[in-house]
Each structure stands twice: as structure tokens, then as C-alpha cells.
Amino acid sequence: MDMKSVESKWQAKWEKSKINVFNKKNADKKMYVLEMFSYPSGSKLHVGHWYNYGPTDTYARFKKMQGYELFQPMGFDAFGLPAENYAIKTGIHPKDSTEKNIETMERQLKNMGAMFDWSAEMVTCEENYYKWTQWLFLQLYKKGLAYRKEALVNWCPSCETVLANEQVIGGECERCGSIVNRKDMTQWFFKITEYAEELLDCLDDLDWPEKTKLMQKNWIGKSTGCEIQFECETGDIINVFTTRPDTVFGVNYVVLAPEHPLAEKFKQVHPENADAIAEYVQKASESNDIDRLSTTREKTGVFTGAYATHPLTGKKLPIYLADYVLYSYGTGAVMAVAAHDERDYAFATKYNLPITQVIQKKGGETVLPFCEDGILVNSGSFDGLPSDEARDAIAVHLTKIGKGGKKINYRLRDWSVSRQRYWGAPIPMIHCEKCGVVPVPEKDLPVKLPYDVEFRPSGKSPLASHEGFMNCTCPNCGGKAKRDPDTLDTFVCSSWYYLRYPDAHNDKQAFSTEVADKMCPVDVYVGGSEHACMHLLYARFITKALRDMGYLHFDEPFKRLVHQGIILGPDGNRMSKSHGNVISPDVYVDEYGSDIFRLYLMFGFSYTEGGPWNDDGIKSVAKFTERVERLVRKSTEESKTGVTEMRAQEKALNYAKHYAIKCITRDAEVFSFNTSVARIMEYVNALQKYDAEVTDKNVAFYKEAIEDLIRMFAPFAPHFSEELWEITGHKSSVFEETFPLVDEQALVKDEVEYAVQINSKIKAKMMIAQGLSDEEMQAIVCQNPEIAEQIAGKTVRKCIIVKGRLINLIVG
RNA sequence: GCCGCUGUGGUGGAAUAGGCAGACGCAAGGGACUUAAAAUCCCUCGGAGUAACAUCCGUGCCGGUUCAAGUCCGGCCAGCGGCACCA
């Protein structure tokens, strides 16, 4: 079969018949299958795209044939740094290169033959999309979930730009390899932390990979403890957070992060230490994250000269600045318990500070630092309590005396969304000298991204130097004002796109609540696991925020999530240009066609595992389809015989068919494509056997068996199967057929092969009739000559029977 | 350092729920057809052992539970992924 022409023939037919377009009338049977949309950076689809989209489309087609109304849209995540980098390198405008790339990728995606509903296509860099991204920003702002603050951001000194967290690879700039440092900048943030608890709670009920849920859980990083107040000699209160209030009687000193505002005050109160403090703060601010966060680095710090009072003992405690305390977590201050914390212990040892043991190991010698739970000592009235009880008792006591109490902290930080970049959605905010920060009125959206912008890096937002863009009038007072020069993180664009697809042409709203409630959440979402703590978390947050504003009435965007594995280069490394191990799908698609390539991806790998690329098997997959084609063509030449009864051969083939249907129905549901294909191969083997061995075929039965083969093969090799369907005399599409249903009756065999064991070792195999009692079965087994010989003269003490599988005689 | 996942033939990978390890393929070897090759079809294919059976060993390693362990438990080793001074 000439796959190339067959594929284009059916793609044209599908487009004409609109078979891939979602039919709103059947929305009550909807099945929303979504692949993570692609980034139009390169000009071609790579193996990763194929591996994500090909098998997932097979799943989608399978669901369609099960009677669901399929919605499988595709679009492009078109804003972002790669296009801008490309522009900086080549001078080609991001808009131009992106549009060109999208054109190429659309063509390639269509050639893949996936059931994408292109009528719902959308592109995030187009005005009719980013207008609504800006609208989303305004809603969050109105709700108090978008705010501006000064914060430390990742700054690449050579590219002169802020980098997103994911662009900082091991502390280095992804683009140029320079060491990233931190810079104080005023940025827009989304208050994702307000949803920390719910984001954590709802994980339990999601049908997501456990690993991904765990990653999000760790990322959110809930820790339960206590906030404790230490009064400072200046009258200031130092609040510290601890998960170990049971060790509070062992506090030896208090540590503040170098960025803590009190550092400045201590310089004035203790001028004798001012120079040392200033020097230390300066040094800390210069050090980069690689150094700062290294756990192996020797602890450093400086004494401020100031003291704080222990809230329970009244003891005077020296206050230190040390960069092992992070300003961004908790309160930026820590109570140091040298005896029971490794870091405090190291610091105390280095600076010769006292070490007070307050926890004793249960039933053993306590070696300091002892960081586990134990029994309290030297802790006043709390002596003798075990750590867990003491934590509670001390928290209660602190609350009573007004010096602290229980507190929950999260590792999760608010989401920084400002980017000093050109190729993104402009932040719809105006800065007015009189009125301050003023949101752009919704009627004025979109704030258009101008084309003629100097996007080469200059350390400022490219938009800042575009007068036409920057100058505007204040919507509040009508006076002169400036626009916000930053653009939104592209993750903002992708945090809500799944809501837009079902209502992609709505020009009045981002989406209608009615449509979103009907079509969402996404039933099955498929994409890479690298998005676990970014996109997948952001989308969940935005969904919950929109729900709380009344725009949605569900809690989670993606009911079920599947990650495809990664196809590595043949050398076992990740494919990359620098490794020189990139495999182009085009070569294979050109030679074998898209169905064969997809089929091989499904058959050759375990879908969620992936693995090193190896094309050894692709030829065999092509041969398999040729075998199927021969079989089908030959079957059309069979003319009716008088045979209509179901003889042993027909029953055997019928069993093979229904066994295949049963297994595939189960396996395809859980994305186990390799075993699904294996079962189809087995069924084809059974058909071939029947064809070769039975001369007086039951033709009506055989033809039905062949048609069922085509039906079950259709989701896996769509163009090929359409062609076969036509060859067998059908005018309509095979995708209007129902996926074959299993007949459990056909799977009931008269007799089943049992493995017969004596003392758990296999001694024989026997066909045993179904429906016998245990006693009858045992009797039959014992009559078997081989078995009888081996148990002669011995007593059968026990007989274990596993129905349909084995019989184990325990003899002694 | 902490958390998690994964270790199965020459190879990709199978193995509901503790029940015949290696499904389905690839590669390899042998054979049929052919002048020949390709294609196709048939046979063998974890290791040791045997003339052939028998038998023994075998799912990273060491123990354990069980009539029965790739699967459960305990302890290691290796690889991968995530987090990493989070108080």
C-alpha cells in the first residue's frame, strides 16, 4: 500500500467530512482529551511531539469509537524567550518567525493524521487570545490576587535580563552560561500562596501520577510548627518560625538573615559593630545562589552586638546575622538550638557559642547534634515529656502568655509574572504620577504589543524605549501616564488555555461560564512531567481563582493526567544538538508513513517510560501492516460457502478475537499501547492460522472477524485502517464504527490448561473441564499417570487449587 | 543530605489481585521456495546439563514470610528524577 497517498487521501476526506470537529449537540457525551500544546520554536516537529501526540491521538480515537463525543483541540504556546533569542541572533522579528513556524508545524501536525479539531485552534500571541490573558490579569488584580512588590529576581549579568526560574540551570544562565545573581526589582506577583492549602488538599483526589502529586506536594512544602516571639533590647519583636518548639529551652542565640530590616537598626544601636555588619550584608548580597545555597559551605555570620530575651527563661541571647538563614522563608529569623540542629551546631561550634542539650534520646546515649525526637530535659515544667507532646504543650503555653503560637508555613512562594522581555503579553497596567498604579479599563483591551521594537537586550524592558507604547493617558484622571513596560510570563498564557479551546471564537469573553462548566475539566491531559511544578500548578491555581470569582464551577482543570516518557538519543542521552544525537521523525515518516511511525512508537516503548531510540523494530511494524493488508485483501476474495456453523476452529478464532478485544479495551484505557498492539498481532496470527488451515471457511463469520480486526486496529493505524475499511466494501468512515465489544461468553472455554504442581514444582500440564468441584479436579489430577507415579505411596496432605491456573498437591 | 521511582534473556519489553517468568516483537541460527537475491513461509532460541529426556540454576545483591515471591517484608548496591541551609 502506498502509505503516502493513502494518508493524504484520508486526511482530505476527514477535513471535508469534519469528522474531527466537536459536535456541540452531543456535549453530554463529551470527552475532552488534551495534549499539552506546542511551542513553535524550531521549524519542525521532533520525536517528542510525535511521542506525545501520536499515541494520545490513538487513545482519543479509541474513546471516540466507544461512543464519546471527542474534543481534541490543538494550538500554540507562541510567546516566549526562544523566539526572542532567535530574533536577537538573526534579526528576524519574533512575530515573523513564530508565524512561519506555526505554519510549518500546522502542516506537519495535519500530516500526522491526528484527530485535532482545528476549528478550535488558537495561538497565544494573537490579539484575540492575549487580550483575554490581560483580562485574566485584571480580574486577579481586582480580586487582590495580583500585586506589585520589590523582590529579588534571577538576573543574568551578561544578557542583562531577568530569567525565569526554569531558565536558571544549576545557578547558571541557560543562554550564555554566566552565573546568575540576584537583583532587587519591582515586579508583579500572583498570590498563589493564598491557595497553598487547597492546592495541597485537592491533590489526593486527582487521578494523576503519584510521582507528580508528590512533586507538587514537596514544592508546596507545608510545615507545621510554631511562631515564637523574642523581644529585642531595642523594643523590636523578632518573630521566628520553628517546627521544633520542643527545643525552645535550648535556644542559644537568635539568627537573622542578612537582608532582615533589623540589621540596619542594629548598625545604629551598636556603631562599634556597624562596619562588620555592613561588610557582611554587602558580601551576602554579592554572593550568588550556587554559593549561598550550598549546604557543604562553612557557615558564616556576624554578631550584631544586640541581644534578645528568651520568652520563657528570660535569658539574654546574642543576635547574629548569618546567610544560612533565608530571608524569603518563614520570618527570615531563626531561633538557634545548637544541640538539636545540625546547622546551628556547626555555627555554634565555629563561633564558640554555648550548646544546651534539652532533648534526650529514648533508651540510648545522646550524641550531639541530636535532631530526632526524644524526651525533654532542662526544660522547666516540660521536663520528661516526649517531643511530640511537648510541641503541643509549649505551643499552647506560648499562646497563653502571648509570646507566640501554632503556625503553618509553606515553601511555595508567590508567582513572579513580570518579564523584562518583548515577546509576551503586555501587562495591562498604567502608572500615573497622580493616581499611582491604575488598571487599563477592560474596554480598552487588548493593550497591543507593538511590532517596531528594539528587542536586543539593554538591561531594560524593550517596551520601555518605545515611546508610542509607553505614553498614554491615565484612565482615572486623564493626565499623562506611562504603561507598564513588562510583559507577562508565558506560563500565564498557558495557565488558562484549556478554558479557551471550547469557546475559541468568543469575542465577548475569555470563555463563557456555561460552556466551560459543560466542557471542563479536561478528562485526560497528556504531556511531559517537566511541567509538574510549573504549568500544572499554575493552571490549578488559576482555575481555583476563577472559580472563586464565579467564572467557573469546578475545582480542578485536569481530572486525569498522563505523562509520556522521554525518547532519548540512540546513545541513551537526552536528544540535543550538542550531543549530536537528534533523531528526526521526518526520515521515518517519509520512508514508512505516519501510521507506521506512530505504531512503532507505541509498540517499541512502554509509553510512560520512553527510552533510547532504536529503529530496529520499525521495519517489522511495516511488515506487520503489509501482512494485515494481504490478509484483508485475500478475505475479500472469499465467496460464500454453505458453512454457517461454529465448529472448533471458529470457536478458537472467536475466542482469540474476544480475548484481543478484552485486553485492548483494558490496556488502551491505561495508555498501555505496546501490549495493545501485541494483542492485535496475536489476533492477526490467529486469523492467519484460520485462513491457512480451514479450507471450507465459515465465510460470513470470517468476514466479520476481519472487519472487527479493522475496527480494533483503527485507532492505532488510522489512515491504513480507513483504506482497509474501504477495501472491504464500506463507504463510510471506520471511525463512525463502534469499537468491538467483548462477548464474555466467547471467552468461556470448555476446558482450560492447568499447571499441575507437586510440592510447588510443576510436574505436568493438563486440560481440565470447567465447572468441576475441587474434589473432582483433585481426583482427575491424581489419575494422571505421570502424577500418579510420583505420588504413589505418599499421602496428599493438601491440595491448593487456583481456578483456571494451577493445582498444587502437597504430599509428604 | 532528604524524598521518590526503576533494576527481568543478546535486545525492546510482557507478566490482573502472591499462582506456569520471558507474552508480542527484534536480532541470531537452521530449513523451504528461488538460477540467485529480496520478499514470504516453517523450526530453534535464558543458562548449565543430557544422545534425547530427566534434573538443577535463573527477574541487581543478601536474608525473611508463604504450599507458592519478579510481585510482599527487612537490609544493601546501582541508575534515574525531584528537592536541597525551608529552621
XYZ file of N, CA and C in Angstrom, chain A residues 429-594:
498
model
N -1.376 47.519 32.773
C -1.369 48.440 33.905
C -0.742 49.760 33.473
N -1.234 50.825 34.111
C -0.750 52.168 33.772
C -0.232 52.828 35.041
N 0.906 53.506 34.892
C 1.496 54.205 36.044
C 1.292 55.697 35.859
N 0.506 56.247 36.782
C 0.178 57.665 36.693
C 0.810 58.377 37.880
N 1.451 59.515 37.621
C 2.118 60.217 38.718
C 1.140 60.639 39.802
N -0.062 60.977 39.377
C -1.065 61.438 40.344
C -1.804 60.275 40.997
N -2.261 59.342 40.150
C -3.148 58.293 40.659
C -2.432 57.003 41.041
N -1.146 56.928 40.718
C -0.424 55.693 41.039
C -0.667 54.624 39.991
N -0.748 53.374 40.452
C -0.956 52.262 39.525
C -2.438 52.136 39.211
N -2.759 52.211 37.920
C -4.161 52.173 37.507
C -4.345 51.062 36.467
N -5.342 50.186 36.663
C -5.559 49.137 35.664
C -6.141 49.710 34.377
N -5.766 49.116 33.258
C -6.345 49.501 31.981
C -7.816 49.064 31.997
N -8.757 49.950 31.640
C -10.169 49.539 31.632
C -10.361 48.383 30.643
N -11.230 47.455 31.011
C -11.423 46.262 30.184
C -11.818 46.597 28.753
N -12.555 47.697 28.587
C -12.992 48.048 27.233
C -11.814 48.445 26.340
N -10.688 48.812 26.974
C -9.531 49.229 26.174
C -8.607 48.067 25.810
N -8.949 46.883 26.223
C -8.114 45.730 25.894
C -8.315 45.355 24.429
N -7.337 44.775 23.765
C -6.020 44.469 24.311
C -5.079 45.670 24.340
N -4.149 45.635 25.273
C -3.004 46.539 25.182
C -2.097 45.875 24.165
N -2.054 46.490 22.970
C -1.382 45.818 21.857
C 0.129 45.841 21.999
N 0.734 44.755 21.630
C 2.185 44.642 21.618
C 2.662 45.244 20.296
N 3.424 46.347 20.362
C 3.857 46.968 19.104
C 4.878 46.104 18.367
N 4.903 46.288 17.042
C 5.795 45.469 16.225
C 7.197 46.074 16.165
N 7.253 47.377 15.998
C 8.557 48.021 15.766
C 9.260 48.337 17.076
N 9.839 47.318 17.654
C 10.501 47.474 18.942
C 11.928 46.965 18.834
N 12.852 47.685 19.464
C 14.238 47.219 19.528
C 14.299 46.169 20.625
N 14.400 44.893 20.196
C 14.300 43.843 21.210
C 15.654 43.332 21.680
N 16.745 43.915 21.164
C 18.052 43.459 21.662
C 18.193 43.854 23.131
N 18.842 43.033 23.938
C 18.868 43.294 25.377
C 19.638 44.561 25.732
N 19.070 45.310 26.654
C 19.726 46.543 27.072
C 19.645 46.693 28.575
N 19.131 45.700 29.246
C 19.007 45.783 30.697
C 17.680 46.369 31.124
N 16.970 46.924 30.178
C 15.627 47.427 30.478
C 14.641 46.649 29.636
N 13.382 46.748 29.985
C 12.375 46.117 29.143
C 12.412 46.740 27.763
N 12.423 45.948 26.718
C 12.445 46.520 25.368
C 11.303 47.514 25.143
N 10.149 47.243 25.716
C 9.000 48.122 25.501
C 9.217 49.507 26.113
N 10.097 49.581 27.126
C 10.314 50.855 27.830
C 10.823 51.941 26.892
N 11.525 51.549 25.838
C 12.072 52.573 24.942
C 11.171 52.845 23.737
N 10.015 52.287 23.748
C 9.058 52.527 22.660
C 8.065 53.589 23.113
N 8.327 54.813 22.658
C 7.530 55.951 23.138
C 6.041 55.787 22.858
N 5.752 55.359 21.663
C 4.353 55.207 21.255
C 3.590 54.253 22.154
N 4.316 53.237 22.624
C 3.668 52.283 23.509
C 3.550 52.839 24.917
N 4.665 53.413 25.394
C 4.752 53.809 26.800
C 3.823 54.968 27.162
N 3.758 55.953 26.291
C 2.976 57.143 26.645
C 1.492 56.910 26.436
N 0.746 57.219 27.497
C -0.696 57.058 27.396
C -1.354 58.049 28.358
N -2.661 58.015 28.375
C -3.342 58.887 29.329
C -3.905 58.039 30.455
N -3.929 58.633 31.624
C -4.436 57.906 32.785
C -5.945 57.761 32.673
N -6.439 56.534 32.757
C -7.885 56.313 32.633
C -8.644 56.945 33.793
N -7.944 57.256 34.840
C -8.547 57.795 36.052
C -8.681 59.304 35.978
N -7.521 60.020 35.733
C -7.542 61.479 35.781
C -7.385 62.109 34.411
N -7.094 61.291 33.392
C -6.945 61.837 32.049
C -5.606 62.521 31.817
N -4.735 62.517 32.818
C -3.415 63.142 32.666
C -2.443 62.210 31.971
N -1.236 62.742 31.745
C -0.219 61.926 31.085
C 0.212 60.790 32.001
N 0.435 59.628 31.393
C 0.844 58.484 32.191
C 1.691 57.541 31.346
N 2.282 56.544 32.019
C 3.136 55.563 31.311
C 2.550 54.158 31.479
N 2.751 53.362 30.469
C 2.337 51.969 30.584
C 3.385 51.153 31.347
N 2.974 50.041 31.851
C 3.928 49.114 32.455
C 4.758 48.536 31.306
N 6.087 48.604 31.409
C 6.912 48.162 30.279
C 7.149 46.653 30.229
N 6.691 45.926 31.232
C 6.981 44.494 31.287
C 5.896 43.672 30.584
N 6.255 42.452 30.264
C 5.282 41.521 29.694
C 5.064 40.382 30.686
N 4.030 39.610 30.431
C 3.696 38.520 31.351
C 4.494 37.252 31.034
N 4.871 36.578 32.086
C 5.451 35.241 31.969
C 4.560 34.411 31.054
N 5.155 33.654 30.138
C 4.326 32.865 29.209
C 3.507 31.801 29.933
N 3.909 31.459 31.146
C 3.118 30.493 31.893
C 1.740 31.050 32.261
N 1.615 32.383 32.240
C 0.296 32.974 32.470
C -0.614 32.626 31.280
N -0.043 32.749 30.070
C -0.821 32.433 28.867
C -1.301 30.988 28.907
N -0.418 30.091 29.322
C -0.760 28.673 29.252
C -1.532 28.203 30.482
N -1.756 29.098 31.439
C -2.441 28.669 32.657
C -3.951 28.570 32.473
N -4.458 29.085 31.384
C -5.918 29.067 31.213
C -6.356 28.647 29.816
N -5.402 28.222 28.974
C -5.738 27.969 27.566
C -6.780 26.870 27.399
N -6.784 25.921 28.317
C -7.734 24.823 28.184
C -9.173 25.309 28.304
N -9.356 26.483 28.896
C -10.694 27.060 29.013
C -11.134 27.754 27.730
N -10.134 28.173 26.960
C -10.434 28.926 25.747
C -10.830 28.010 24.581
N -10.194 26.875 24.488
C -10.460 25.963 23.367
C -11.954 25.723 23.113
N -12.719 25.350 24.133
C -14.128 25.022 23.849
C -14.926 26.233 23.396
N -14.351 27.420 23.565
C -15.093 28.640 23.237
C -14.153 29.585 22.487
N -13.369 28.995 21.571
C -12.224 29.695 20.983
C -12.600 30.945 20.190
N -13.850 31.012 19.721
C -14.210 32.154 18.868
C -15.063 33.187 19.592
N -15.111 33.067 20.903
C -15.895 34.028 21.685
C -15.179 35.375 21.676
N -15.805 36.398 21.097
C -15.120 37.695 21.079
C -15.684 38.650 22.127
N -16.574 38.126 22.977
C -17.116 38.951 24.064
C -16.469 38.623 25.404
N -16.020 37.375 25.520
C -15.467 36.911 26.796
C -14.264 36.010 26.534
N -13.480 35.802 27.587
C -12.380 34.840 27.501
C -12.955 33.449 27.247
N -14.074 33.202 27.912
C -14.810 31.940 27.736
C -16.145 32.168 28.411
N -17.141 31.422 27.977
C -18.403 31.576 28.685
C -18.458 30.551 29.814
N -18.994 30.973 30.917
C -19.064 30.094 32.086
C -19.843 28.835 31.759
N -20.915 29.024 30.996
C -21.777 27.888 30.662
C -21.009 26.837 29.865
N -20.267 27.313 28.836
C -19.507 26.384 28.003
C -18.403 25.716 28.827
N -17.699 26.507 29.621
C -16.598 25.957 30.406
C -17.100 24.903 31.388
N -18.212 25.197 32.034
C -18.750 24.246 33.006
C -19.170 22.936 32.340
N -19.636 23.064 31.088
C -20.102 21.874 30.386
C -18.934 21.042 29.853
N -17.924 21.736 29.334
C -16.831 21.047 28.631
C -15.651 20.680 29.535
N -15.534 21.339 30.661
C -14.371 21.145 31.522
C -14.826 20.482 32.814
N -13.920 19.910 33.590
C -12.478 19.893 33.350
C -12.082 18.966 32.204
N -10.846 19.092 31.814
C -10.270 18.212 30.804
C -10.324 16.782 31.357
N -10.796 15.848 30.538
C -10.912 14.470 31.024
C -9.560 13.778 31.118
N -8.770 13.927 30.065
C -7.431 13.336 30.095
C -6.441 14.345 29.521
N -5.417 14.644 30.277
C -4.411 15.620 29.866
C -3.085 14.890 29.744
N -2.425 15.056 28.601
C -1.192 14.297 28.375
C -0.045 15.232 28.014
N 1.052 15.089 28.719
C 2.220 15.919 28.435
C 3.381 15.528 29.325
N 4.463 16.232 29.171
C 5.701 15.880 29.866
C 5.665 16.177 31.359
N 6.418 15.384 32.104
C 6.413 15.554 33.558
C 7.240 16.750 34.002
N 7.992 17.343 33.070
C 8.809 18.503 33.443
C 7.946 19.694 33.869
N 6.657 19.619 33.582
C 5.775 20.739 33.953
C 5.144 20.578 35.334
N 5.567 19.538 36.046
C 4.916 19.190 37.310
C 4.738 20.377 38.258
N 5.777 21.151 38.459
C 5.697 22.222 39.459
C 5.607 23.604 38.854
N 5.346 23.656 37.555
C 5.195 24.966 36.944
C 3.785 25.038 36.355
N 3.697 24.752 35.063
C 2.419 24.863 34.366
C 1.270 24.158 35.088
N 1.513 22.937 35.542
C 0.426 22.158 36.136
C -0.035 22.739 37.473
N 0.863 23.421 38.133
C 0.499 24.063 39.394
C -0.213 25.389 39.120
N 0.338 26.141 38.173
C -0.256 27.429 37.819
C -1.689 27.263 37.313
N -1.888 26.262 36.442
C -3.220 26.051 35.876
C -4.226 25.707 36.979
N -3.778 24.946 37.951
C -4.658 24.592 39.061
C -5.023 25.846 39.856
N -4.013 26.675 40.090
C -4.244 27.904 40.851
C -5.229 28.831 40.134
N -4.990 29.040 38.844
C -5.847 29.956 38.077
C -7.284 29.438 38.045
N -7.430 28.127 37.912
C -8.772 27.541 37.905
C -9.502 27.854 39.215
N -8.803 27.686 40.313
C -9.419 27.926 41.619
C -9.739 29.403 41.814
N -8.838 30.262 41.323
C -9.072 31.703 41.450
C -10.299 32.105 40.632
N -10.390 31.588 39.393
C -11.542 31.925 38.544
C -12.839 31.377 39.136
N -12.734 30.229 39.767
C -13.905 29.656 40.448
C -14.367 30.598 41.559
N -13.421 31.083 42.334
C -13.783 31.962 43.454
C -14.335 33.305 42.998
N -14.033 33.658 41.723
C -14.610 34.901 41.192
C -15.949 34.626 40.537
N -16.352 33.333 40.521
C -17.662 32.999 39.969
C -17.662 32.685 38.498
N -16.496 32.655 37.861
C -16.453 32.375 36.421
C -16.518 30.886 36.109
N -16.233 30.035 37.097
C -16.245 28.593 36.883
C -16.909 27.930 38.073
N -17.384 26.722 37.857
C -17.985 25.998 38.977
C -17.394 24.604 39.159
N -16.100 24.508 38.921
C -15.399 23.252 39.233
C -14.045 23.630 39.835
N -13.379 22.661 40.437
C -12.210 22.983 41.253
C -10.866 22.702 40.605
N -10.862 21.771 39.690
C -9.580 21.342 39.141
C -9.622 21.325 37.621
N -8.548 21.747 36.957
C -8.561 21.807 35.497
C -8.420 20.454 34.806
N -7.620 19.559 35.386
C -7.296 18.306 34.693
C -7.610 17.118 35.588
N -8.722 16.451 35.269
C -9.164 15.332 36.093
C -8.128 14.229 36.112
N -7.687 13.856 34.898
C -6.722 12.777 34.803
C -5.496 13.293 34.045
N -4.333 12.880 34.503
C -3.089 13.340 33.881
C -2.222 12.138 33.565
N -1.637 12.156 32.369
C -0.704 11.093 31.979
C 0.561 11.760 31.464
N 1.699 11.257 31.895
C 2.961 11.751 31.333
C 3.515 10.725 30.363
N 3.859 11.161 29.172
C 4.581 10.251 28.296
C 6.033 10.222 28.757
N 6.733 9.126 28.444
C 8.157 9.067 28.788
C 8.963 9.901 27.808
N 10.254 9.828 27.929
C 11.117 10.603 27.037
C 11.869 9.657 26.116
N 11.797 9.945 24.823
C 12.602 9.190 23.863
C 13.993 9.815 23.861
N 14.968 9.023 24.261
C 16.348 9.510 24.316
C 17.035 9.260 22.981
N 18.206 9.837 22.840
C 19.004 9.557 21.642
C 19.467 8.109 21.673
N 19.963 7.609 20.543
C 20.416 6.211 20.498
C 21.520 5.929 21.528
N 22.238 6.962 21.942
C 23.322 6.785 22.914
C 22.828 6.817 24.358
N 21.513 6.931 24.539
C 20.963 6.921 25.892
C 20.944 8.287 26.560
N 21.456 9.302 25.863
C 21.391 10.663 26.408
C 20.176 11.385 25.851
N 19.796 12.453 26.550
C 18.722 13.281 26.040
C 19.105 13.815 24.671
N 18.154 13.831 23.767
C 18.477 14.347 22.433
C 18.816 15.829 22.519
N 19.938 16.206 21.942
C 20.290 17.619 21.855
C 21.288 17.802 20.732
N 21.258 19.018 20.202
C 22.180 19.320 19.094
C 23.617 19.132 19.537
N 23.899 19.519 20.801
C 25.287 19.441 21.250
C 25.760 17.994 21.396
N 24.828 17.096 21.699
C 25.206 15.684 21.751
C 25.290 15.067 20.354
N 24.674 15.752 19.401
C 24.658 15.230 18.044
C 23.885 13.929 17.921
N 22.851 13.778 18.756
C 22.120 12.507 18.765
C 20.632 12.715 18.483
N 20.336 13.773 17.744
C 18.930 14.079 17.478
C 18.408 13.212 16.338
N 17.282 12.564 16.590
C 16.639 11.720 15.592
C 15.496 12.511 14.973
N 15.495 12.608 13.683
C 14.414 13.324 13.018
C 13.297 12.355 12.643
N 12.076 12.647 13.071
C 10.971 11.760 12.700
C 10.718 11.774 11.191
N 11.066 12.906 10.553
C 10.754 13.073 9.122
C 11.313 11.947 8.266
N 12.532 11.537 8.594
C 13.175 10.492 7.801
C 12.315 9.239 7.774
N 11.801 8.882 8.956
C 10.993 7.670 9.061
C 9.602 7.862 8.480
N 9.036 9.046 8.737
C 7.697 9.322 8.213
C 7.740 9.313 6.688
N 8.806 9.859 6.124
C 8.938 9.846 4.662
C 9.034 8.432 4.130
N 9.806 7.606 4.827
C 10.021 6.266 4.308
C 8.814 5.340 4.536
N 8.243 5.415 5.739
C 7.205 4.439 6.089
C 5.796 5.007 6.177
N 5.693 6.313 6.381
C 4.380 6.916 6.572
C 4.106 7.141 8.053
N 3.146 8.000 8.333
C 2.931 8.420 9.718
C 2.296 7.311 10.560
